[in-house]
Coordinates of C-alpha atoms and ligand atoms in Angstrom, one line a residue:
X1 CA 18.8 -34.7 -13.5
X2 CA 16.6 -33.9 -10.6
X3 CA 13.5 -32.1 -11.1
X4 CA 13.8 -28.2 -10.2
X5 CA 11.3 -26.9 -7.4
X6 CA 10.5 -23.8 -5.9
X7 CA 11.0 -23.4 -2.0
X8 CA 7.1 -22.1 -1.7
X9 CA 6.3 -25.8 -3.0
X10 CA 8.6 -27.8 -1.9
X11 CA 6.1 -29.4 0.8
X12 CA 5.1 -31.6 -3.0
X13 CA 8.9 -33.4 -3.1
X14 CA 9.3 -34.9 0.1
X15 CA 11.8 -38.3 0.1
X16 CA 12.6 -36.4 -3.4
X17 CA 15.6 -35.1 -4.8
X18 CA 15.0 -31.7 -6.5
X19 CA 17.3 -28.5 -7.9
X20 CA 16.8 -25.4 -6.0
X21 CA 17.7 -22.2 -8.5
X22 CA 18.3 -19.0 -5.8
X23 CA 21.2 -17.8 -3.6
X24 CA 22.7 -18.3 -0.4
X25 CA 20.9 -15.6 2.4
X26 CA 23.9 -17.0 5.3
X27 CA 25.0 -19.5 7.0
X28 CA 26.1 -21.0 10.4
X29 CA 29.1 -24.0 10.2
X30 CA 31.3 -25.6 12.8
X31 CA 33.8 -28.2 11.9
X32 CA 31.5 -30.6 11.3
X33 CA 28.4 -29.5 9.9
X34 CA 27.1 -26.9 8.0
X35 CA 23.5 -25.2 7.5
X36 CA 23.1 -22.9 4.4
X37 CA 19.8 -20.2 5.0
X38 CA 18.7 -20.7 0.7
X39 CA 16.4 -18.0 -0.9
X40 CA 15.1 -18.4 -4.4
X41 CA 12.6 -15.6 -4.3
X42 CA 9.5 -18.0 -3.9
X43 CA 11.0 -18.3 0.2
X44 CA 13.9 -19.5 2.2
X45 CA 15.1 -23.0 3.1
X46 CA 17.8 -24.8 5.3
X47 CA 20.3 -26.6 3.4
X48 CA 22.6 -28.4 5.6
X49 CA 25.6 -30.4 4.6
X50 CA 27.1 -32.8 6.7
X51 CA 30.9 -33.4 6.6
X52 CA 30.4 -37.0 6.7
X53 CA 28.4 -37.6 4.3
X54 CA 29.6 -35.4 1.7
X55 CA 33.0 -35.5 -0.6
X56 CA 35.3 -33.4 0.5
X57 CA 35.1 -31.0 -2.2
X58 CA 31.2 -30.2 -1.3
X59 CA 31.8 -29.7 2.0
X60 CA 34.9 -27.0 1.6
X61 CA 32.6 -25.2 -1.0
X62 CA 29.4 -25.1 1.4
X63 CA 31.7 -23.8 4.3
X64 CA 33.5 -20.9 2.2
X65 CA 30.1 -19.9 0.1
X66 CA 29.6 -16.2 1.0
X67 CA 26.7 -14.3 1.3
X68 CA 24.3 -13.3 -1.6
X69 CA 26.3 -15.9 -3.8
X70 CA 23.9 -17.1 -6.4
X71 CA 23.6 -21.1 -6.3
X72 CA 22.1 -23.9 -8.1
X73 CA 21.7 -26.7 -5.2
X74 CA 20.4 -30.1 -5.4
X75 CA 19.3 -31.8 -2.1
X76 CA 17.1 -34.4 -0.9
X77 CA 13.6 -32.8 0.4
X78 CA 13.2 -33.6 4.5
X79 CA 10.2 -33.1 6.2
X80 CA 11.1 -31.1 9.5
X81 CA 9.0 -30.3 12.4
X82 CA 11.8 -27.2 13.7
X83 CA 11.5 -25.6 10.5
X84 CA 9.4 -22.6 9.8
X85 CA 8.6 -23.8 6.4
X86 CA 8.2 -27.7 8.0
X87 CA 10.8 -28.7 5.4
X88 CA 15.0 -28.9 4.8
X89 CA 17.1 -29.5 2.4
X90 CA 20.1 -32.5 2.8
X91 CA 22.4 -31.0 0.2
X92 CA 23.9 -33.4 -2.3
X93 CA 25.3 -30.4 -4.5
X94 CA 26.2 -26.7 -5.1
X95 CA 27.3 -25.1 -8.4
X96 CA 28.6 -21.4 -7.4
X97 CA 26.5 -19.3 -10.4
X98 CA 28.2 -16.2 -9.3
X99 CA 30.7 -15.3 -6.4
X100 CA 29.9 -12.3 -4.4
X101 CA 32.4 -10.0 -2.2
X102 CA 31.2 -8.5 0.5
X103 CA 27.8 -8.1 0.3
X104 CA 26.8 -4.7 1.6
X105 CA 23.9 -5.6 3.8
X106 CA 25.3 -8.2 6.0
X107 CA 23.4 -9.4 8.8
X108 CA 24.5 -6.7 11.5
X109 CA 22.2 -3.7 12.7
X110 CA 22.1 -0.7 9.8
X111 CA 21.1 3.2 9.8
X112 CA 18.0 4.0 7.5
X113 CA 20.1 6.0 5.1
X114 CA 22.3 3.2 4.6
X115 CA 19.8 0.5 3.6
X116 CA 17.3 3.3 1.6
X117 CA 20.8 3.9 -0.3
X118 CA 21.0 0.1 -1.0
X119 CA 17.5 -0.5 -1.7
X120 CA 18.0 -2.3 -4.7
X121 CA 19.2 -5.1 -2.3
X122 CA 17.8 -4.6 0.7
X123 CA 14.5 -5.8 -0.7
X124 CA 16.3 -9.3 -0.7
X125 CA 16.1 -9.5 2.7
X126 CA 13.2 -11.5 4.2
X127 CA 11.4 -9.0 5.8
X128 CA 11.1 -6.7 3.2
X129 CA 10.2 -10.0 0.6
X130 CA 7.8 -10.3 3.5
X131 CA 6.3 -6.3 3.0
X132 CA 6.4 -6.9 -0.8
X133 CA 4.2 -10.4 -0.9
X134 CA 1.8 -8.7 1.1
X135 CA 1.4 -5.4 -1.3
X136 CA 0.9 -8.4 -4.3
X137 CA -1.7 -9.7 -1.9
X138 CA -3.2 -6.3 -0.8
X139 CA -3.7 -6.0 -4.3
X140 CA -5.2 -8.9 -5.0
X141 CA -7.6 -8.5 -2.6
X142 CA -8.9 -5.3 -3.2
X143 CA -9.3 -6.0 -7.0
X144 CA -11.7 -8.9 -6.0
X145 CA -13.6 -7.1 -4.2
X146 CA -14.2 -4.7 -7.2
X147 CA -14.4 -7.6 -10.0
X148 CA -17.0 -9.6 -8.0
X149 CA -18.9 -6.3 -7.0
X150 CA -19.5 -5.6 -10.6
X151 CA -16.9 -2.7 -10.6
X152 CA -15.2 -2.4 -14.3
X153 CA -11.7 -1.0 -14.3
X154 CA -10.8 2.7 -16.1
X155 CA -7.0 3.7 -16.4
X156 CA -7.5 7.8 -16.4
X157 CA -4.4 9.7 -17.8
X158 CA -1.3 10.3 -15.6
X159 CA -0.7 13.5 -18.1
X160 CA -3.4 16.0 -16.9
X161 CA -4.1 19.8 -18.0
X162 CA -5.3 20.7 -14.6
X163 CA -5.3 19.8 -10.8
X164 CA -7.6 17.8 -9.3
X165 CA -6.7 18.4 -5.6
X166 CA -5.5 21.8 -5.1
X167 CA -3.1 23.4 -7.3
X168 CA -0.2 23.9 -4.9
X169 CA 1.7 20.6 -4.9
X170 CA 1.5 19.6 -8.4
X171 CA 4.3 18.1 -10.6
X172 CA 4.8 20.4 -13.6
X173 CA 6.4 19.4 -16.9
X174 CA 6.2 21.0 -20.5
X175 CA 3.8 18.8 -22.6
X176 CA 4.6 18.3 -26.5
X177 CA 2.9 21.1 -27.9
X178 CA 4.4 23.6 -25.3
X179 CA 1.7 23.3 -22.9
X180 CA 1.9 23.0 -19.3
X181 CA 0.9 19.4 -18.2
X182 CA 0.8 18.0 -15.0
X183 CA 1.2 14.3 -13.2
X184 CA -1.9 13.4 -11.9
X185 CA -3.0 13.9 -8.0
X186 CA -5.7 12.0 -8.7
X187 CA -8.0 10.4 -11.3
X188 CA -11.4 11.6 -9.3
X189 CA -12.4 13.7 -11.8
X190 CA -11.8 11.3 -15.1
X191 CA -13.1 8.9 -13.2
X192 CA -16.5 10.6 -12.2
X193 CA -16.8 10.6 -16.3
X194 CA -16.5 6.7 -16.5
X195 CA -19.0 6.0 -13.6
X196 CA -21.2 8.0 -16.5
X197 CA -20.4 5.2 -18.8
X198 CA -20.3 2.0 -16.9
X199 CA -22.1 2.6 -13.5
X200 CA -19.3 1.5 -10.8
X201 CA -15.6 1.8 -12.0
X202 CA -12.5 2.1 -10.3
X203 CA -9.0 2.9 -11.4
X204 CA -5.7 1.9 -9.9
X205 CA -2.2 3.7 -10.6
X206 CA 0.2 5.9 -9.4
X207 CA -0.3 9.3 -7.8
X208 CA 2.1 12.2 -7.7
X209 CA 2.1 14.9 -5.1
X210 CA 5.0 17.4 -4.7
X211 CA 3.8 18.4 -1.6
X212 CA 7.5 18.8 0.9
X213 CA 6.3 16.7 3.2
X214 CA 8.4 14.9 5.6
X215 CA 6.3 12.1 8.0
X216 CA 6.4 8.8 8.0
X217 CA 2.8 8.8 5.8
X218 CA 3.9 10.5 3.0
X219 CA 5.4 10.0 -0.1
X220 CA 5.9 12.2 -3.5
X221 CA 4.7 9.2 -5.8
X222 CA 2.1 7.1 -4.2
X223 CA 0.0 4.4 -5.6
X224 CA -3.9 4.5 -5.2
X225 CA -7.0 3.0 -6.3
X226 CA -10.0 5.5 -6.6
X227 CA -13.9 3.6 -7.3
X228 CA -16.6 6.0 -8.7
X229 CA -20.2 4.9 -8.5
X230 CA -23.2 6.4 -10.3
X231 CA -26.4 6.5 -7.9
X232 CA -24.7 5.7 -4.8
X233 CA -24.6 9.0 -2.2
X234 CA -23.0 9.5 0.7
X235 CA -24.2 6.3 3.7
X236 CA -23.7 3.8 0.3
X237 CA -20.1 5.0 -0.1
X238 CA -19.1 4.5 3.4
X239 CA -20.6 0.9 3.1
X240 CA -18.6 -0.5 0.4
X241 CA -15.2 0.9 1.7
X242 CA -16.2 -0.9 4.8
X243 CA -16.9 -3.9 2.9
X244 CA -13.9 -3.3 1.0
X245 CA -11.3 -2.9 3.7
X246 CA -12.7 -5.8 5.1
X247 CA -12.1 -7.9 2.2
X248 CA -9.2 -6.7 1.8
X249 CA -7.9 -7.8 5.5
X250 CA -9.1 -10.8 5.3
X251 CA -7.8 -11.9 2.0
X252 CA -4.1 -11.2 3.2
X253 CA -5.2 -12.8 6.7
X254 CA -6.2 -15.9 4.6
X255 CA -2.8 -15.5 1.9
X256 CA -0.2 -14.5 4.0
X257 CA 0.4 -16.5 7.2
X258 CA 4.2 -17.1 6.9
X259 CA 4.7 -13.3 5.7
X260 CA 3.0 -12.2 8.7
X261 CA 4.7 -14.4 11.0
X262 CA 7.6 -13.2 9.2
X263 CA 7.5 -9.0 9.7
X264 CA 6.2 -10.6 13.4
X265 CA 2.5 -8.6 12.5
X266 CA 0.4 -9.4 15.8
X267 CA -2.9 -10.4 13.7
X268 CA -5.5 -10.0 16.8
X269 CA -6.2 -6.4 16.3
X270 CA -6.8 -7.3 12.3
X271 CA -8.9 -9.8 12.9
X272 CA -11.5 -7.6 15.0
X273 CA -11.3 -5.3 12.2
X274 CA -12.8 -8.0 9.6
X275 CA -15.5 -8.3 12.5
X276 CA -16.8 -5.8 13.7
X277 CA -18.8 -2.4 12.7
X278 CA -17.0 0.9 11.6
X279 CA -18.5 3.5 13.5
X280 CA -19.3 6.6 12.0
X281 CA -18.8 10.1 13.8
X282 CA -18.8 13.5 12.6
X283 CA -15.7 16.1 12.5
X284 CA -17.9 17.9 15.4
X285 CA -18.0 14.7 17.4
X286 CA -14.1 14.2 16.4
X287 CA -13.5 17.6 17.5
X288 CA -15.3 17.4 20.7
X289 CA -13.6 14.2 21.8
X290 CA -10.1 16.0 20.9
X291 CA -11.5 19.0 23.2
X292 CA -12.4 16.8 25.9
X293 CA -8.7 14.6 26.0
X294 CA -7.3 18.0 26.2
X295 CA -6.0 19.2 22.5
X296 CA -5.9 23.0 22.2
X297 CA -7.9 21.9 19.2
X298 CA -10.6 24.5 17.5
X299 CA -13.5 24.0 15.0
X300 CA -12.3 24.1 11.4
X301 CA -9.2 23.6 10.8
X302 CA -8.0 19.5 9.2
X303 CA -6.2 17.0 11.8
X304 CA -2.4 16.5 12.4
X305 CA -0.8 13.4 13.3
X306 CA -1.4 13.2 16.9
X307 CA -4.8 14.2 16.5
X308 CA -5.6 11.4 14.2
X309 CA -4.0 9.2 16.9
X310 CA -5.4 9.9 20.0
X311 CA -9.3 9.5 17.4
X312 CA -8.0 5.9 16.6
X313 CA -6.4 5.0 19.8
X314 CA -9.9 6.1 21.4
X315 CA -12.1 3.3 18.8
X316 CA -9.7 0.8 18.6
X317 CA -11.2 0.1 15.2
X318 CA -11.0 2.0 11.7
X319 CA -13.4 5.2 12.3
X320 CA -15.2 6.8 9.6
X321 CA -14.8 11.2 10.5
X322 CA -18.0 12.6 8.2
X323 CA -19.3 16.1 7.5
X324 CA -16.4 17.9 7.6
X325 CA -16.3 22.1 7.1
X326 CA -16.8 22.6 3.2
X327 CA -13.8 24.9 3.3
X328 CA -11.2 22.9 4.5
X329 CA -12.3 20.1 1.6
X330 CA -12.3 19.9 -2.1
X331 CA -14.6 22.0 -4.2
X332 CA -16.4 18.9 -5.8
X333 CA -18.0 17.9 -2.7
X334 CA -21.6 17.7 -1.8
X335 CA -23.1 19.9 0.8
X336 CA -25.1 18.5 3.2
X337 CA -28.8 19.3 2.9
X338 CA -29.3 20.0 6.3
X339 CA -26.5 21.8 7.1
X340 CA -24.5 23.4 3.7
X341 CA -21.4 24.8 6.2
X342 CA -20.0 21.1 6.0
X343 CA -19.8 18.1 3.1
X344 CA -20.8 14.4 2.7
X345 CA -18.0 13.2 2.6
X346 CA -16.1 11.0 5.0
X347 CA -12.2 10.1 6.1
X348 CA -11.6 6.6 7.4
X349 CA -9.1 6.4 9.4
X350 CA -6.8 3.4 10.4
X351 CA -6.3 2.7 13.9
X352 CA -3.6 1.3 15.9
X353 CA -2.2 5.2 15.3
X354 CA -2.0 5.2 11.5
X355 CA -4.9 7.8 10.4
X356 CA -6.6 7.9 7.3
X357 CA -6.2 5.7 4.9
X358 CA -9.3 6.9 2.8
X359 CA -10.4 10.0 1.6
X360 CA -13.9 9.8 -0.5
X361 CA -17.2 11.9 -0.3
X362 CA -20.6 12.4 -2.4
X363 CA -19.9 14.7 -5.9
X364 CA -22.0 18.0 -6.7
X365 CA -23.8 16.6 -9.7
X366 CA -26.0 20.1 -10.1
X367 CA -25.1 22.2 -12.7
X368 CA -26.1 25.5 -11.1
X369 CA -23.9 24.9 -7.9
X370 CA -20.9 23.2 -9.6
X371 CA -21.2 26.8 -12.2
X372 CA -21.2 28.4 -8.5
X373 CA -17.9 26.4 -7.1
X374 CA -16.3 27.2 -10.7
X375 CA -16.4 31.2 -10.3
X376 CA -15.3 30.7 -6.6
X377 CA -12.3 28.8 -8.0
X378 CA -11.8 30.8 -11.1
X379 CA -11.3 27.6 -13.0
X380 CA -9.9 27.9 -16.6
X381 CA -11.7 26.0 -19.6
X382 CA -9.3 23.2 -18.9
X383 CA -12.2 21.8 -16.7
X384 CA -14.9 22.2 -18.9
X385 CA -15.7 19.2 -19.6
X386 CA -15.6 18.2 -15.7
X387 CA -18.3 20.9 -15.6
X388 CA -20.0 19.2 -18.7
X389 CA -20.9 15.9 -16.9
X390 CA -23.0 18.4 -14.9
X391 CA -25.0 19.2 -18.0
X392 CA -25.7 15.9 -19.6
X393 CA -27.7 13.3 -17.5
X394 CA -26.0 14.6 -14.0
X395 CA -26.7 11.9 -11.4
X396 CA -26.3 11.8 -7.9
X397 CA -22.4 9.7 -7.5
X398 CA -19.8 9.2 -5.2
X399 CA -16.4 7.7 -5.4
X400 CA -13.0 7.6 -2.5
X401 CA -9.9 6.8 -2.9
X402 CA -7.7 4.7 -1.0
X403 CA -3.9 4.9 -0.6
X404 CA -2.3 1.6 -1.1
X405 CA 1.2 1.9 1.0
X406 CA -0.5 3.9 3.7
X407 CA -3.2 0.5 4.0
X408 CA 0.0 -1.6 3.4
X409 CA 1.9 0.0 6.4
X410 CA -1.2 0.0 8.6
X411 CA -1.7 -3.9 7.5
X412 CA 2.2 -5.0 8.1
X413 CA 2.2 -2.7 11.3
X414 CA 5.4 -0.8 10.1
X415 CA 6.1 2.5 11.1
X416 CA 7.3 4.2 8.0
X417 CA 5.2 3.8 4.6
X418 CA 8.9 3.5 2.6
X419 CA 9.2 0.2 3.3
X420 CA 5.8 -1.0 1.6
X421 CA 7.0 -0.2 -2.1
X422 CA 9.8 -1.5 -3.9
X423 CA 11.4 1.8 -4.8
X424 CA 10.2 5.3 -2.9
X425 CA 10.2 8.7 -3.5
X426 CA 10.4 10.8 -1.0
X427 CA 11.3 14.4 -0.2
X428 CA 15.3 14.3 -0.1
X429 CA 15.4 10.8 -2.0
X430 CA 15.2 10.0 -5.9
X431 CA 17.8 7.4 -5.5
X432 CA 18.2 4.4 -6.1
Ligands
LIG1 O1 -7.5 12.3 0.5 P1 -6.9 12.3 -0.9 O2 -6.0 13.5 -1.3 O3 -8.2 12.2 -1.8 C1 -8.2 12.3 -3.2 O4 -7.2 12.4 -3.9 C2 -9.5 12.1 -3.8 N1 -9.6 12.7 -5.1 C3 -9.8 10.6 -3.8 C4 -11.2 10.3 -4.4 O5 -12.2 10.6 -3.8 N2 -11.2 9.6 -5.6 O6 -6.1 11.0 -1.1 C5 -6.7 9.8 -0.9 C6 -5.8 8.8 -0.1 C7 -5.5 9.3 1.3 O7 -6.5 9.0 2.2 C8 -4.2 8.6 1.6 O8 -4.4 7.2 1.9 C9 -3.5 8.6 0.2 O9 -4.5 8.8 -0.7 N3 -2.5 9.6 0.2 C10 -1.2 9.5 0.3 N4 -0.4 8.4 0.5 C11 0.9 8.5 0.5 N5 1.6 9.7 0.4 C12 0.9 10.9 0.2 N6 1.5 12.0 0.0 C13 -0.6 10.8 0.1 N7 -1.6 11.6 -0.1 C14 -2.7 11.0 0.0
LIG2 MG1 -7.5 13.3 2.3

């Protein structure tokens, strides 16, 4: 019996001979020879089998093996300088697990609609495997950064009473007891409670925002991971999503050569983002430059897509946009003290044209003016206990969230943030 590997280790069985568990991805054969591309989920190899020095039997089976048929395959490990991996596989044996017809997604050019249709399987194919390593790894990242920052982790509730971001695009559903619940836009708010408890906490889940949004940086259900931090204002807050996004880079620069390689991600421009400073300019400065390259652009009003663009393209590095007008922003943020028209509170925005990534700010933590923002909003006693934390050891906190496919799309360089989750939702699209 030879001992079963996995392609991502097989660099550990060289001279070997080893069982491969996975399927066949395609193949190229002549008369003579032929090479079988194997995936087993941990990466793809090249198999080949050589007429000559196979039976008969193996070599008719390798030639007629169709695509996506699952295999078991035993082969002698080869070290190989050609190969992307640096290794290949001398088949000695196939046993066909399963047959398969006519794959859908063969290796030919198709539409978007097609392949979102078949998304089941089109995440089989190496680039999107590629996309989906990386999200483990973007993952993996971040939570280090939080676990050996002394962050704790909180899970608010996805079944909320009330909206945390604006009541307009909120998922509504009827909650056991005949109330109305919503699915959480965000777990700011529950969150601001735990940073009450445990200091520095951050959650990480999904999001769900029935905004009708069509662009390539939205989605319906999102995943995002939202820190709070008790004591920490407005100039803190910027600094650790620096440090985090940094981290974060240069964790999946370090874990994810061959994926990047793979989804052909030119790394240069990531690398001077673990490097060098963020600046830091305010949503005058933002609107001035916009002015001056020629947007029709006035004071007040929040940034569309090309606006956000032409900000990036002009830093070539994630920008930090602060102090925006209080009434174009949520009604939890802090006013600045020297000027209470705008907020502390900051978007960072991606560059290399993919806008902001993060949206965070400073917290009102004074009773009086929270009361204030509460008749302003009419707010219902469903957020009385937000307005609570105001009354019972208030501190000054601040907190951002960060969306995970839009960091993921930025980070693979992909234009459209459906591809950096296994299954999306989307305006027109609950399917698969
Ligand atoms: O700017 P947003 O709406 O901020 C909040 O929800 C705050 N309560 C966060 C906080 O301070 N704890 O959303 C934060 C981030 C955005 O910057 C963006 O990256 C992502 O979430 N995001 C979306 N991603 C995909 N599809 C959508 N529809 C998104 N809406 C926001
Ligand atoms: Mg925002």
């Amino acid at each position: 019996m030879s001992t079963k590997a996995k392609i991502a280790t097989i660099g550990q069985y060289v001279d070997q001979e080893v069982l491969l568990e996975g399927w066949l991805w395609n193949k190229r054969s002549s008369g003579k020879i032929a090479f079988l591309n194997i995936r087993d989920g941990s990466g793809f190899i090249q198999g080949v089998v050589a007429k000559e020095d196979v039976p008969e039997e193996l070599f008719a089976l390798a030639k007629g093996l169709s695509q996506e048929t699952s295999i078991r395959v035993t082969g002698k490990v080869r070290a190989e300088e050609r190969s992307p991996i640096g290794y290949e596989l001398t088949v000695t044996g196939i046993e066909v697990v399963s047959r398969t017809e006519d794959y859908p997604i063969t290796p030919k050019e198709h539409g978007v609609d097609f392949l979102l249709d078949h998304r089941h399987l089109w995440i089989r194919s190496p680039r999107q495997r590629a996309i989906l390593k990386i999200r483990a790894e973007v993952i993996k990242g971040m939570r280090d950064f939080f676990d050996k920052n002394g962050f704790t982790q909180v899970d608010p509730p996805i079944l909320t009473p009330s909206s945390a971001e604006g009541t307009t695009n909120m998922f509504q559903t009827e909650y056991v007891n005949g109330e109305n619940a919503y699915l959480s836009q965000s777990g700011q708010l529950y969150m601001e409670a735990a940073a009450m408890a445990l200091g520095k906490v951050y959650s990480f889940g999904p999001t769900f925002r029935a905004e009708k949004s069509k662009t390539r940086k939205h989605m319906n259900e999102f995943w995002m991971i939202e820190p709070e931090m008790a004591y920490v204002e407005h100039a803190e807050n910027m600094q650790i999503q620096e440090a985090l996004v940094k981290h974060t880079i240069k964790h999946v620069l370090d874990n994810c050569p061959q994926e990047l390689k793979a989804i052909q991600r030119d790394t240069a421009p990531l690398e001077r983002v673990v490097n060098e400073k963020f600046p830091i300019i305010t949503y005058a400065e933002a609107v001035k430059i916009l002015q001056e390259k020629g947007h029709d652009f006035p004071y007040g009003e929040d940034f569309g897509a090309p606006h956000e663009t032409e900000l990036t393209n002009h830093f070539d590095l994630p920008v930090f946009v602060e102090k925006w007008p209080a009434n174009i922003k949520a009604f939890y943020m802090q006013p600045d003290p020297e000027d209470n028209s705008v907020i502390l509170g900051a978007d960072l925005l991606a560059p290399e044209g993919y806008g902001e990534i993060v949206g965070g700010s400073q917290r009102i933590h004074d009773y009086e003016l929270m009361k204030e923002r509460y008749a302003e909003h009419g707010f219902d006693e469903s957020y009385n206990w937000y307005l609570e934390l105001r009354q019972y050891g208030s501190v000054p906190h601040s907190g951002f969230g960060i969306g995970l496919e839009r960091t993921i799309a930025w980070i693979c360089g992909i234009d459209h943030i459906r591809e950096t989750i296994m299954i999306p939702r989307t305006l027109y699209r609950l399917y698969p």
